[in-house]
PDB file of N, CA and C in Angstrom:
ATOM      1  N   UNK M   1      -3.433 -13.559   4.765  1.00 70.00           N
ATOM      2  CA  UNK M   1      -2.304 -12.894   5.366  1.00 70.00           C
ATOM      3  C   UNK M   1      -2.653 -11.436   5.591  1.00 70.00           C
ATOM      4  N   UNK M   2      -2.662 -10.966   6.404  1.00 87.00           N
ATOM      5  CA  UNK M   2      -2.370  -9.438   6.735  1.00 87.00           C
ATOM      6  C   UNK M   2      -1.336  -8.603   6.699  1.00 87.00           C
ATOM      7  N   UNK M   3      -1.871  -7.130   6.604  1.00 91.00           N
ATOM      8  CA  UNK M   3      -0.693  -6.146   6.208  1.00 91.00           C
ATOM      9  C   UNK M   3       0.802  -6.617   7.309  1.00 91.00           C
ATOM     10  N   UNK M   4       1.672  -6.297   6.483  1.00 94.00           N
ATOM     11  CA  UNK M   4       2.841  -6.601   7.319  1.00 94.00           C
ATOM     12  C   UNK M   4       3.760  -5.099   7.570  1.00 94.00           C
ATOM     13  N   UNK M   5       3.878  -4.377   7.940  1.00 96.00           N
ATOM     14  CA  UNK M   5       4.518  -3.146   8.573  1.00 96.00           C
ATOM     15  C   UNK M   5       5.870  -3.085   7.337  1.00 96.00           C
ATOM     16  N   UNK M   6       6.090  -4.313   7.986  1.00 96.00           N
ATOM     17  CA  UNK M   6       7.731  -4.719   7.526  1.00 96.00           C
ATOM     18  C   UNK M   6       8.006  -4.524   5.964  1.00 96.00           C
ATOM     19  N   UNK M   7       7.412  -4.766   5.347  1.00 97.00           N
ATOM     20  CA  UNK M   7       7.039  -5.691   3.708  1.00 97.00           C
ATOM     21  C   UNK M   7       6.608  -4.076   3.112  1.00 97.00           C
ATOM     22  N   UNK M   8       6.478  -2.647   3.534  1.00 98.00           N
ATOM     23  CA  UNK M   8       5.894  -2.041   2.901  1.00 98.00           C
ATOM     24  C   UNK M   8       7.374  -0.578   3.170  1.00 98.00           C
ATOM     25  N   UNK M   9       8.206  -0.239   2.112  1.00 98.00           N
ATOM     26  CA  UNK M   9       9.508   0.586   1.892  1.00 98.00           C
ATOM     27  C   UNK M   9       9.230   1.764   0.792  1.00 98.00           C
ATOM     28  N   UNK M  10       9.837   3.268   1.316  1.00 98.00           N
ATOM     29  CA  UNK M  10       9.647   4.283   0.565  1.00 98.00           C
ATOM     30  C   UNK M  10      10.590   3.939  -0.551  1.00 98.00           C
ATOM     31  N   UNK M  11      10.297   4.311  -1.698  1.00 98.00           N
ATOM     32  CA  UNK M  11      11.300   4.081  -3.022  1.00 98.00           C
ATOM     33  C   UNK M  11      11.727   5.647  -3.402  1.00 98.00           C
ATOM     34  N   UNK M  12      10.283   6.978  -3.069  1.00 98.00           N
ATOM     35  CA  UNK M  12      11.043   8.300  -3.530  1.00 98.00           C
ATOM     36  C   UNK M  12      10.342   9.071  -2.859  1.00 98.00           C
ATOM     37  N   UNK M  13      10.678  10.120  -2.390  1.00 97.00           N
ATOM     38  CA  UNK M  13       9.812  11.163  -1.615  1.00 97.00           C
ATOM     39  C   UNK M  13      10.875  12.260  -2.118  1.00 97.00           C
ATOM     40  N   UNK M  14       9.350  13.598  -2.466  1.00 96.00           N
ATOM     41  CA  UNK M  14       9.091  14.401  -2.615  1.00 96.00           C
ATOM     42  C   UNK M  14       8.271  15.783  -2.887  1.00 96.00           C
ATOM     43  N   UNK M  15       8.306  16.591  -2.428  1.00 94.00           N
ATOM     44  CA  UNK M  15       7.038  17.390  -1.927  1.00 94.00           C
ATOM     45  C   UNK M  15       5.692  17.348  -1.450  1.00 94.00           C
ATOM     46  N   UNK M  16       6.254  16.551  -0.526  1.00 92.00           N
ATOM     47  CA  UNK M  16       5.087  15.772   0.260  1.00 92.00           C
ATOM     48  C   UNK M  16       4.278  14.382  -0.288  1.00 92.00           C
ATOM     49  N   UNK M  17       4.919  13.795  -1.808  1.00 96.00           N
ATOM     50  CA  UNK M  17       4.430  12.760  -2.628  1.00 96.00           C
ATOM     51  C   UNK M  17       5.648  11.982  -2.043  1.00 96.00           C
ATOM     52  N   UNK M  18       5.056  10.427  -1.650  1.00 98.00           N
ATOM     53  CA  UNK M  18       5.990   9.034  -1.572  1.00 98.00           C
ATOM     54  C   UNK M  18       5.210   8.034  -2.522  1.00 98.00           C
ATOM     55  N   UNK M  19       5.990   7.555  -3.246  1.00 98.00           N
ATOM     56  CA  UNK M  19       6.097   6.534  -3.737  1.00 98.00           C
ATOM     57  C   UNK M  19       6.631   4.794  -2.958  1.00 98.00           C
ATOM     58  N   UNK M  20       5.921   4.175  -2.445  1.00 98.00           N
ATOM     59  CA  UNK M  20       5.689   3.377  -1.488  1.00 98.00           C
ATOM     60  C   UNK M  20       6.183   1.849  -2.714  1.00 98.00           C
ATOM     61  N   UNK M  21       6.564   0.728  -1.919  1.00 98.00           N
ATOM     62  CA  UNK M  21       6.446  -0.441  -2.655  1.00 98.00           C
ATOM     63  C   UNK M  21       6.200  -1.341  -1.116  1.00 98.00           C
ATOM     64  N   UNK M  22       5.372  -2.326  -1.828  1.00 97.00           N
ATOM     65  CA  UNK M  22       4.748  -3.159  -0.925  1.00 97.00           C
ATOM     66  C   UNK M  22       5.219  -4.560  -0.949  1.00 97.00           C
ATOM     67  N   UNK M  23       6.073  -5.675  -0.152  1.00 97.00           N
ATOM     68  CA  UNK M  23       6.300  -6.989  -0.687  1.00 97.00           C
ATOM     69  C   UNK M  23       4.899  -7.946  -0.181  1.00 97.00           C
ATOM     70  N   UNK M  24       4.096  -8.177  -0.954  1.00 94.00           N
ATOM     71  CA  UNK M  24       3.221  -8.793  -0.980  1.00 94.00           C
ATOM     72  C   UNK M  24       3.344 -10.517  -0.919  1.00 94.00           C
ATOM     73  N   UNK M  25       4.117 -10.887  -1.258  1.00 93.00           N
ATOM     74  CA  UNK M  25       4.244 -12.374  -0.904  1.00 93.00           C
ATOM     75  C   UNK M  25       3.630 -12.901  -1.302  1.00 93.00           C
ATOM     76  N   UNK M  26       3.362 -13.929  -0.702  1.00 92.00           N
ATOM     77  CA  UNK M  26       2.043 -15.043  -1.010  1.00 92.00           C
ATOM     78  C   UNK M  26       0.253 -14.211  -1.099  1.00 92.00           C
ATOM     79  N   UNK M  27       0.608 -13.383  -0.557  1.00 90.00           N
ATOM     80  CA  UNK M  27      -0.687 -12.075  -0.679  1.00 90.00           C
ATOM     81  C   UNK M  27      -1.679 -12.427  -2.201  1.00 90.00           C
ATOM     82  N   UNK M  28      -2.596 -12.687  -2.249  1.00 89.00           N
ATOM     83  CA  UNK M  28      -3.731 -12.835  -3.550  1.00 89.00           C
ATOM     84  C   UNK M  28      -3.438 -10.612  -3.635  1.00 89.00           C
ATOM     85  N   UNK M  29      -2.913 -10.224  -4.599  1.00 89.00           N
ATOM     86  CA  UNK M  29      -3.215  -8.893  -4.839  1.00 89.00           C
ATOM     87  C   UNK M  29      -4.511  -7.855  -4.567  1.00 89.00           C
ATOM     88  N   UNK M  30      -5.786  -8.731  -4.885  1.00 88.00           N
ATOM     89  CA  UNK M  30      -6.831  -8.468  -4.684  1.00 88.00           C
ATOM     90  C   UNK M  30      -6.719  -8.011  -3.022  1.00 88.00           C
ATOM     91  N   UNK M  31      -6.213  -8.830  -2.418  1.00 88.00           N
ATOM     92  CA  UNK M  31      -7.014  -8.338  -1.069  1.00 88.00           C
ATOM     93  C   UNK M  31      -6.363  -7.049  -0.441  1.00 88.00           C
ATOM     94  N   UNK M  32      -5.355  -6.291  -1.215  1.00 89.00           N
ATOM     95  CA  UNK M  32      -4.596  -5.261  -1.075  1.00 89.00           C
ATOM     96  C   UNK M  32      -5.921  -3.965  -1.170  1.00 89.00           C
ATOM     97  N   UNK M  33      -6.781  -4.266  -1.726  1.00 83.00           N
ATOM     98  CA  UNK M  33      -7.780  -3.563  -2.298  1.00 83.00           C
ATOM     99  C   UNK M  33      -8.377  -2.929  -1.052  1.00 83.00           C
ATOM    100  N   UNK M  34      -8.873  -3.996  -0.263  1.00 77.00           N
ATOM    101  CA  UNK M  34      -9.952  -3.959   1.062  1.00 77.00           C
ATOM    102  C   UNK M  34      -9.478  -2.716   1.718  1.00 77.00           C
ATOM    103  N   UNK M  35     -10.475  -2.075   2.312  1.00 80.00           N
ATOM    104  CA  UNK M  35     -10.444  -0.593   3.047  1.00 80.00           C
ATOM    105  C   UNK M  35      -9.893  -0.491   4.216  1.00 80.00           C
ATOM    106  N   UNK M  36      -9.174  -1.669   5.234  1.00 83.00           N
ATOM    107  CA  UNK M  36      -8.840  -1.766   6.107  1.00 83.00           C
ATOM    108  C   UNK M  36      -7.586  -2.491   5.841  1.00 83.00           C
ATOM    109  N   UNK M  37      -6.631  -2.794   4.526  1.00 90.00           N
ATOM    110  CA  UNK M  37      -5.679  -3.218   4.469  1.00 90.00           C
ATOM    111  C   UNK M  37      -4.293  -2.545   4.850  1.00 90.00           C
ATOM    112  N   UNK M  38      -4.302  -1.547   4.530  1.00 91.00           N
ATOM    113  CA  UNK M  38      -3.519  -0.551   4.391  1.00 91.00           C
ATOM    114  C   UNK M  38      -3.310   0.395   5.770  1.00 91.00           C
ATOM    115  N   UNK M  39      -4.758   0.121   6.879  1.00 87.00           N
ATOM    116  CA  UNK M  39      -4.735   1.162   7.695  1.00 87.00           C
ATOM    117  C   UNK M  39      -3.887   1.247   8.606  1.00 87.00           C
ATOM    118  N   UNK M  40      -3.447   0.140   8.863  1.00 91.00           N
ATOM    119  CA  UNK M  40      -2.137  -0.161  10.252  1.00 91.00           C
ATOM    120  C   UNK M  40      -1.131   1.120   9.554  1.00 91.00           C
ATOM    121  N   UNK M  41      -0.631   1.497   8.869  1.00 93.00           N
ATOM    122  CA  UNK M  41       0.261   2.476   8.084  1.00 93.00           C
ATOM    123  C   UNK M  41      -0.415   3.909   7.562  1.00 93.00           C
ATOM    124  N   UNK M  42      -1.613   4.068   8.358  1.00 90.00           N
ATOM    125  CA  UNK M  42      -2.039   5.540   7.910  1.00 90.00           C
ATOM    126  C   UNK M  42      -1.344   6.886   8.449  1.00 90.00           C
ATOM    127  N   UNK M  43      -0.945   6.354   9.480  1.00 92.00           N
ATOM    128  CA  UNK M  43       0.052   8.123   9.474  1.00 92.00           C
ATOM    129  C   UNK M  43       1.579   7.716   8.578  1.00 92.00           C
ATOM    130  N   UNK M  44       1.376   7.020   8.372  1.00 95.00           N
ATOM    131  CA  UNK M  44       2.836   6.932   7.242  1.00 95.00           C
ATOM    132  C   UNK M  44       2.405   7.141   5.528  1.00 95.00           C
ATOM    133  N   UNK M  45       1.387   6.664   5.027  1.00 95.00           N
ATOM    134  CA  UNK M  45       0.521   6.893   3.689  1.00 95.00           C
ATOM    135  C   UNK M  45      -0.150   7.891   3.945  1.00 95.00           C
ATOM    136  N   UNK M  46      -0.208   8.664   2.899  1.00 94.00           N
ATOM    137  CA  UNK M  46      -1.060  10.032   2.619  1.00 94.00           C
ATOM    138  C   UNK M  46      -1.906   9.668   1.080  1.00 94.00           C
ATOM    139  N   UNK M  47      -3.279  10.410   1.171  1.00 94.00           N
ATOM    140  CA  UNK M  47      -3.482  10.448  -0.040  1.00 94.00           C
ATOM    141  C   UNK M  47      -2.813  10.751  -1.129  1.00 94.00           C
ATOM    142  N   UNK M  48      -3.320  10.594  -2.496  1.00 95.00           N
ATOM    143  CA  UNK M  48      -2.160  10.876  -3.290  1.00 95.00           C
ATOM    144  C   UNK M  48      -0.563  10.124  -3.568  1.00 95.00           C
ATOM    145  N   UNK M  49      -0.487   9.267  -2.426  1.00 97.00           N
ATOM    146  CA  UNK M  49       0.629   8.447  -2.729  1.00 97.00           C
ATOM    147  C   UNK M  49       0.540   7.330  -3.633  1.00 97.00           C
ATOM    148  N   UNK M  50       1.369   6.885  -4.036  1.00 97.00           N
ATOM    149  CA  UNK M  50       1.666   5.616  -4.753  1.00 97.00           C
ATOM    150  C   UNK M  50       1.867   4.117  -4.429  1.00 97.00           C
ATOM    151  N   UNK M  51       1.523   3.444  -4.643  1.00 97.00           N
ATOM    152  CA  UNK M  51       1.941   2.199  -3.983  1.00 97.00           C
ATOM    153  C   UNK M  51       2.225   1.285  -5.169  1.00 97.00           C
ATOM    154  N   UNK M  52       3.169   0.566  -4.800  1.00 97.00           N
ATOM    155  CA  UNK M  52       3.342  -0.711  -6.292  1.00 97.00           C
ATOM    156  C   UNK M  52       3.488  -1.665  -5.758  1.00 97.00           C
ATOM    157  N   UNK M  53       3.134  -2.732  -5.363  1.00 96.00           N
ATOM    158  CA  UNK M  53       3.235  -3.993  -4.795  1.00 96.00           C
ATOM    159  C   UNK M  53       3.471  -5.285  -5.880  1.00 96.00           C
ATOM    160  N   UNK M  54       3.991  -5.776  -5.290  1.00 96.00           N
ATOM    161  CA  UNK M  54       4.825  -6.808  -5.614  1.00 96.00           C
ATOM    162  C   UNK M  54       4.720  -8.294  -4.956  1.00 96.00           C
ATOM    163  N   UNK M  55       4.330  -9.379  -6.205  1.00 93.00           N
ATOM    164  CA  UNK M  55       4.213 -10.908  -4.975  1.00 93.00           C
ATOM    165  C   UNK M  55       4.248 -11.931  -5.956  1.00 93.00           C
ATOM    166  N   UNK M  56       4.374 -13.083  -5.352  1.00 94.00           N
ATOM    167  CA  UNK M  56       3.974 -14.324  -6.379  1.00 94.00           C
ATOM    168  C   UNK M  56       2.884 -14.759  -7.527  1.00 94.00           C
ATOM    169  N   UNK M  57       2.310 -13.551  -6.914  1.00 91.00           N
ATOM    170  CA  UNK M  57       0.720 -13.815  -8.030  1.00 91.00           C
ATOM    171  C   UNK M  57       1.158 -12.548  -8.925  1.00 91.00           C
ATOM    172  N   UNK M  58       1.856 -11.887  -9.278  1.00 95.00           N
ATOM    173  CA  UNK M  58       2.076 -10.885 -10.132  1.00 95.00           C
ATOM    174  C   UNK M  58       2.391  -9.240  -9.038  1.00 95.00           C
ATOM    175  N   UNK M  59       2.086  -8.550 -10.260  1.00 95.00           N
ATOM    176  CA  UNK M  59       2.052  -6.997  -9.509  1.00 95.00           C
ATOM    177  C   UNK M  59       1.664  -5.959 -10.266  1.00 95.00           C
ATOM    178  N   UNK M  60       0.918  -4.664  -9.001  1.00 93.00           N
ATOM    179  CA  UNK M  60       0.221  -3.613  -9.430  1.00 93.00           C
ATOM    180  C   UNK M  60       0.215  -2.385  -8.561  1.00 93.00           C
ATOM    181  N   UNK M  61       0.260  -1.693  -9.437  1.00 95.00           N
ATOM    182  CA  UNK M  61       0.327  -0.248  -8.959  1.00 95.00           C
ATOM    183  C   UNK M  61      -1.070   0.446  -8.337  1.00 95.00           C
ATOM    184  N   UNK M  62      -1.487   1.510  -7.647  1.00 93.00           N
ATOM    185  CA  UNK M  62      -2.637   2.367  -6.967  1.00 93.00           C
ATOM    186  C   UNK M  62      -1.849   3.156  -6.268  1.00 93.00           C
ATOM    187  N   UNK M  63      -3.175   4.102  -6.477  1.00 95.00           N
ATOM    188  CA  UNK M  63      -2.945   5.877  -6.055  1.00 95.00           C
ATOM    189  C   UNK M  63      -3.855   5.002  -4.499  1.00 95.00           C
ATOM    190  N   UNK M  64      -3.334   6.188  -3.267  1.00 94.00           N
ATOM    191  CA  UNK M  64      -3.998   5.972  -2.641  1.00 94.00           C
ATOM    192  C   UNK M  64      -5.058   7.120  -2.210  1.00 94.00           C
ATOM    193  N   UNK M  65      -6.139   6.418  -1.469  1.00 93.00           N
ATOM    194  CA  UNK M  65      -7.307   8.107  -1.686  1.00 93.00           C
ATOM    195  C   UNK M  65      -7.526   7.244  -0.210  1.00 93.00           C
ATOM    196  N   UNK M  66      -8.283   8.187   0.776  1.00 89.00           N
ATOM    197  CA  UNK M  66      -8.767   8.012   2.140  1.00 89.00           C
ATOM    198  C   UNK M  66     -10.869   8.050   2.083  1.00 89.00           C
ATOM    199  N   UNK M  67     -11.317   6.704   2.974  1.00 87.00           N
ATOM    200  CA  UNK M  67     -12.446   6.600   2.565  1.00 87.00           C
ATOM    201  C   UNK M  67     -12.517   6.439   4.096  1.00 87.00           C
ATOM    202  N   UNK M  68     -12.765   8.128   4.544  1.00 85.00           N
ATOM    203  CA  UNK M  68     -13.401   7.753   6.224  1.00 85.00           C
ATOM    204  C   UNK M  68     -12.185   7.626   6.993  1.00 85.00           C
ATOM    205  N   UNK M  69     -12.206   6.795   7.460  1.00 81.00           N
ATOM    206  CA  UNK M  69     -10.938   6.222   8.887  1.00 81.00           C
ATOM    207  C   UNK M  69     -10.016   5.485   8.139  1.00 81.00           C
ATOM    208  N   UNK M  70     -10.190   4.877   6.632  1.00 84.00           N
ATOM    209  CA  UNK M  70      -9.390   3.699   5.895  1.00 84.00           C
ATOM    210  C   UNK M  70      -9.138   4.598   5.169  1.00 84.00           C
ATOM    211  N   UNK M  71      -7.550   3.862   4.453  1.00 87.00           N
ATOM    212  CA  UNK M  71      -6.990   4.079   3.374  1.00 87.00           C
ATOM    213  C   UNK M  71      -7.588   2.974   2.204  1.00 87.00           C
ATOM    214  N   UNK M  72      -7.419   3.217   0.298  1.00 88.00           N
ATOM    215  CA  UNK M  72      -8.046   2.278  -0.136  1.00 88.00           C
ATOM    216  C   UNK M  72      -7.102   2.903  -1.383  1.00 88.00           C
ATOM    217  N   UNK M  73      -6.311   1.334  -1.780  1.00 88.00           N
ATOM    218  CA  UNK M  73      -5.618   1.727  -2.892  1.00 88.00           C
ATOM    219  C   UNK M  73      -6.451   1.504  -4.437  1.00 88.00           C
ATOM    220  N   UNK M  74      -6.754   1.965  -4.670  1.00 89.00           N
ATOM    221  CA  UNK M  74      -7.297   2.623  -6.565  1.00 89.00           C
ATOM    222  C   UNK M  74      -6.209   2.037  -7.353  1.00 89.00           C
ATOM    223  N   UNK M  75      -6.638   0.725  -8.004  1.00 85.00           N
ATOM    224  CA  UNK M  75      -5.826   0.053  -9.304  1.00 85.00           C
ATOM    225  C   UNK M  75      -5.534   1.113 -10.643  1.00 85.00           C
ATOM    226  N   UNK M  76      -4.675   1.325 -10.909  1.00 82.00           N
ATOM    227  CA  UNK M  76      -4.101   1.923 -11.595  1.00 82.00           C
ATOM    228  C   UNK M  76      -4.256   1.020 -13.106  1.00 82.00           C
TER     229      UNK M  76
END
């Protein structure tokens, strides 16, 4: 499954920090990882943000950091 636009909601913003949650679904968590998962949403994610995702296989939190042209969320 691929990133879904839809499935990914601010929970808190402030001073330029968002705290992001992701509905992951049927999503294996792992593949949240990959350097090109996240990128459809790069002018909306900034480094330094948060992400917590959420799905049937469990859930996990990452900082996000920028590697090049991709975003890449860092397991917390």
């Amino acid at each position: 499954m691929a990133f879904n636009l839809r499935n990914l909601s601010v929970l808190a913003y402030a001073n330029g920090f968002t705290l992001w949650h992701y509905r992951a679904g049927e999503e294996q968590l792992t593949a949240l990882d990959g350097e090109t998962y996240f990128t459809e949403a790069g002018d909306l994610i900034a480094p330094g943000d948060i992400i917590m995702a959420s799905g049937s296989h469990g859930a996990r939190m990452g900082a996000v950091s920028r590697r090049g042209a991709h975003l890449v969320l860092n397991a917390m």
